[in-house]
Protein backbone atom coordinates (compact mmCIF):
# COMPACT_ATOMS: atom_id res chain seq x y z
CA UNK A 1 75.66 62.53 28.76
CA UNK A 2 73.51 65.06 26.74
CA UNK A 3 71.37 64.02 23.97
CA UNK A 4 69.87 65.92 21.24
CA UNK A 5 66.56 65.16 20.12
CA UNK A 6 64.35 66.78 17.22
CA UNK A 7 61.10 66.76 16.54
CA UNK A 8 58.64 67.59 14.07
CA UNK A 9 56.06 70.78 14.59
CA UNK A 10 53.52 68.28 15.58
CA UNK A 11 54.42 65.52 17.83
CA UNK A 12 52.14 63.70 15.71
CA UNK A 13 51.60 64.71 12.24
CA UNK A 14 48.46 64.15 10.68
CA UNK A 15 47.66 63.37 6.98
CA UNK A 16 44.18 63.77 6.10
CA UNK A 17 43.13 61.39 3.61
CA UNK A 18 39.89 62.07 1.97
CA UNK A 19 38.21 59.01 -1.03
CA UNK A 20 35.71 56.47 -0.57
CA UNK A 21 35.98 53.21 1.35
CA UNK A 22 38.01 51.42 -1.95
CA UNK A 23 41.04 48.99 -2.06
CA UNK A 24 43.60 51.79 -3.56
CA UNK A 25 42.50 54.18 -0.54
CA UNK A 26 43.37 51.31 1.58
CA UNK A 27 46.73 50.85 -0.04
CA UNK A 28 47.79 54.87 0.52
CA UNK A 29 46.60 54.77 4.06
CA UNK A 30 48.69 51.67 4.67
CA UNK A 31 51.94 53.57 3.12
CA UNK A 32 51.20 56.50 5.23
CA UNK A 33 50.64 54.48 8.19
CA UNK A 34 53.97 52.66 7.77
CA UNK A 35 55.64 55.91 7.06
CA UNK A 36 54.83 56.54 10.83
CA UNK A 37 52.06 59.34 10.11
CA UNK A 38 48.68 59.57 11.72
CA UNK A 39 45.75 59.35 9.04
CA UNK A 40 42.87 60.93 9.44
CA UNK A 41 39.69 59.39 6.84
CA UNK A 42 37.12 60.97 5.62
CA UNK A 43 34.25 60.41 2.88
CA UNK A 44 34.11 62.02 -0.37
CA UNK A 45 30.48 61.38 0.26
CA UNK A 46 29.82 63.18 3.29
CA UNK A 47 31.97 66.06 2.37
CA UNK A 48 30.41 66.50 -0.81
CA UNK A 49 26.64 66.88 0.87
CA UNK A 50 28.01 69.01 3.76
CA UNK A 51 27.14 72.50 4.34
CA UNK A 52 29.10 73.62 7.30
CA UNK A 53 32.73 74.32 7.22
CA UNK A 54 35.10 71.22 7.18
CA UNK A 55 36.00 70.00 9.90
CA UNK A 56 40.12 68.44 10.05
CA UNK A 57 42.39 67.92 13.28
CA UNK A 58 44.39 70.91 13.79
CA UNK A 59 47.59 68.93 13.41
CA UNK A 60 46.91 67.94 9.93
CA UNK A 61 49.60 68.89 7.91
CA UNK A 62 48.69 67.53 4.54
CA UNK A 63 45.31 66.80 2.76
CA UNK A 64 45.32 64.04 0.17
CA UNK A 65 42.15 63.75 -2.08
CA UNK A 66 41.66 60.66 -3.99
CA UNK A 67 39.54 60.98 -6.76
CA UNK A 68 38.22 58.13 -8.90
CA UNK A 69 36.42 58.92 -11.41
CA UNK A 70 34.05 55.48 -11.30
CA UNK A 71 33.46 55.84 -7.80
CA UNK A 72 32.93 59.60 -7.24
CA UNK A 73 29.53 61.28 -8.66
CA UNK A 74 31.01 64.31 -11.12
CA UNK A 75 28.56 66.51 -10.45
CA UNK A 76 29.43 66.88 -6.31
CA UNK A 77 33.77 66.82 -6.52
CA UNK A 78 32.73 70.85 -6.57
CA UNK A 79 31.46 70.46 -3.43
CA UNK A 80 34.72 69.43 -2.06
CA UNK A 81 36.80 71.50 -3.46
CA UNK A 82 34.50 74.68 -2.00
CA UNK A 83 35.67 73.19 1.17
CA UNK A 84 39.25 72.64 0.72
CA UNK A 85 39.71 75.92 -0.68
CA UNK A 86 38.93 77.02 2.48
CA UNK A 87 41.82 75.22 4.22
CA UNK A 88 44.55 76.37 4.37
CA UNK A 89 46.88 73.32 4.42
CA UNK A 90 48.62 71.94 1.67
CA UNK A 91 46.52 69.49 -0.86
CA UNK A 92 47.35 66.71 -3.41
CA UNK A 93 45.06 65.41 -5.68
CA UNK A 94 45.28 61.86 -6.87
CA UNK A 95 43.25 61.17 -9.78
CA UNK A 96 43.09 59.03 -12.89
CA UNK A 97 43.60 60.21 -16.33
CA UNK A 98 41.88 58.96 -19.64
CA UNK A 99 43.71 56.99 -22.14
CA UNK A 100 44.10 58.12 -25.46
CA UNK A 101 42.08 55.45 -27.58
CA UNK A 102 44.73 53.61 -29.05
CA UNK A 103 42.22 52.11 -31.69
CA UNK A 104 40.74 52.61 -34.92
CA UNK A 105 37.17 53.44 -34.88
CA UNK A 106 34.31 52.38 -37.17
CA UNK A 107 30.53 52.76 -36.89
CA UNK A 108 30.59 49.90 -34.50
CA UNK A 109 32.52 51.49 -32.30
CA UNK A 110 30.22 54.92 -32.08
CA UNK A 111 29.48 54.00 -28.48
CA UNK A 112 32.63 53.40 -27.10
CA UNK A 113 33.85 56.92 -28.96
CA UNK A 114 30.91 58.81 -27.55
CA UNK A 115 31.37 57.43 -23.93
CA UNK A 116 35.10 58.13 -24.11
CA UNK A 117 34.63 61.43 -25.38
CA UNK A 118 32.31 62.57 -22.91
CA UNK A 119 34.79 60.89 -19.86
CA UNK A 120 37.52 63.22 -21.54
CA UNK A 121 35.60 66.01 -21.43
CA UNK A 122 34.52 65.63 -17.76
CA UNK A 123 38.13 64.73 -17.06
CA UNK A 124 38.99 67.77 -18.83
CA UNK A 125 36.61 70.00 -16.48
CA UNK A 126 37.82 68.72 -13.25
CA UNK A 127 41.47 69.54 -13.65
CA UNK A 128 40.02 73.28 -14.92
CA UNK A 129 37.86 73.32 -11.75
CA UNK A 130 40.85 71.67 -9.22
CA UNK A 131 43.21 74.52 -10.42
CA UNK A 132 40.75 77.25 -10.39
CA UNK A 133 39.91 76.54 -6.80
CA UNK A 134 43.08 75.16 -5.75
CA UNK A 135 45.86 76.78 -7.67
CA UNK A 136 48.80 75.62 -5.45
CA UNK A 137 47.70 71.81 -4.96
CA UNK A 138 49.79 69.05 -6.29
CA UNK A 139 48.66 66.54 -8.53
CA UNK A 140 49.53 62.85 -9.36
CA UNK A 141 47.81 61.23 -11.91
CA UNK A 142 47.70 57.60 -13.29
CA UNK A 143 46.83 56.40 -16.35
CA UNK A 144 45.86 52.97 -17.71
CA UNK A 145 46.68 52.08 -21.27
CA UNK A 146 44.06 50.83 -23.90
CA UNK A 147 45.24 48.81 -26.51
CA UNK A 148 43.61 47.15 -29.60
CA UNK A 149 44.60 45.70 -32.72
C-alpha cells in the first residue's frame, strides 16, 4: 500500500533564537523545542561586538530577537540590527514596552519621572531604529502595568 508523506523545505527547520542567557529566553526555547523545531542560540552580546558578517545555519527559517531592555546595553542593539538587516530571513522582535505611569507625581517623585521618561524615550528610539532597519519584521511586545494609589 502507498503512503503519502510531506515534508517541510527543511527536514529540520531551524529557529534562530538570539537574547541573553535569562529565564524568559529559556521559556521560548522550551516552546520551540516542544513545537518540534531545532533552535539555534546565540548572544546578544557577542553579536553586538562582532564585526564580520553573521553567521546562522542555512536551514534557519526564522530569527527571533529577544530584547530586554534591563539586560541588553542600549547603546549596542544597533549593532545587531546592522547584522540582521543583512539576512535575509524573516525576524520577530520580542521586546518590552513601558508602562504609562499610572500615578500622580509630586516633587518627590522627580526621580522616578525623570528615569521613566528617559526609558520612554530610549524605548521610543529602538522601535524607530528596528523599523528603519528592519521594515518587514514582526513585533510582540509585553507590557507590565504600574499601579499606585
Amino acid at each position: 500500500m502507498s503512503q503519502f508523506k510531506t515534508h517541510l523545505l527543511a527536514e529540520d527547520p531551524v529557529v534562530v533564537l538570539i537574547g541573553h542567557d535569562t529565564f524568559f529566553r529559556s521559556q521560548i526555547e522550551k516552546m520551540l523545542k516542544q513545537q518540534g523545531l531545532s533552535v539555534f542560540l546565540m548572544s546578544s552580546d557577542r553579536i553586538s561586538r562582532e564585526d564580520k558578517p553573521l553567521k546562522i545555519p542555512e536551514d534557519a527559517y526564522k530569527i527571533i530577537w529577544l530584547y530586554e531592555f534591563n539586560k541588553d546595553n542600549s547603546k549596542n542593539y544597533l549593532n545587531i540590527l546592522k547584522h540582521l538587516e543583512k539576512i535575509k530571513v524573516p525576524t520577530t522582535i520580542i521586546s518590552s514596552l513601558t508602562s504609562k505611569l499610572m500615578t500622580n507625581l509630586d516633587d518627590s517623585n522627580k526621580n522616578l519621572f525623570e528615569k521613566w521618561k528617559e526609558r520612554s524615550e530610549k524605548q521610543t528610539q529602538f522601535i524607530v531604529d528596528c523599523n528603519y532597519y528592519l521594515p518587514k519584521a514582526n513585533f510582540i511586545f509585553g507590557q507590565n502595568l504600574i499601579f499606585s494609589n
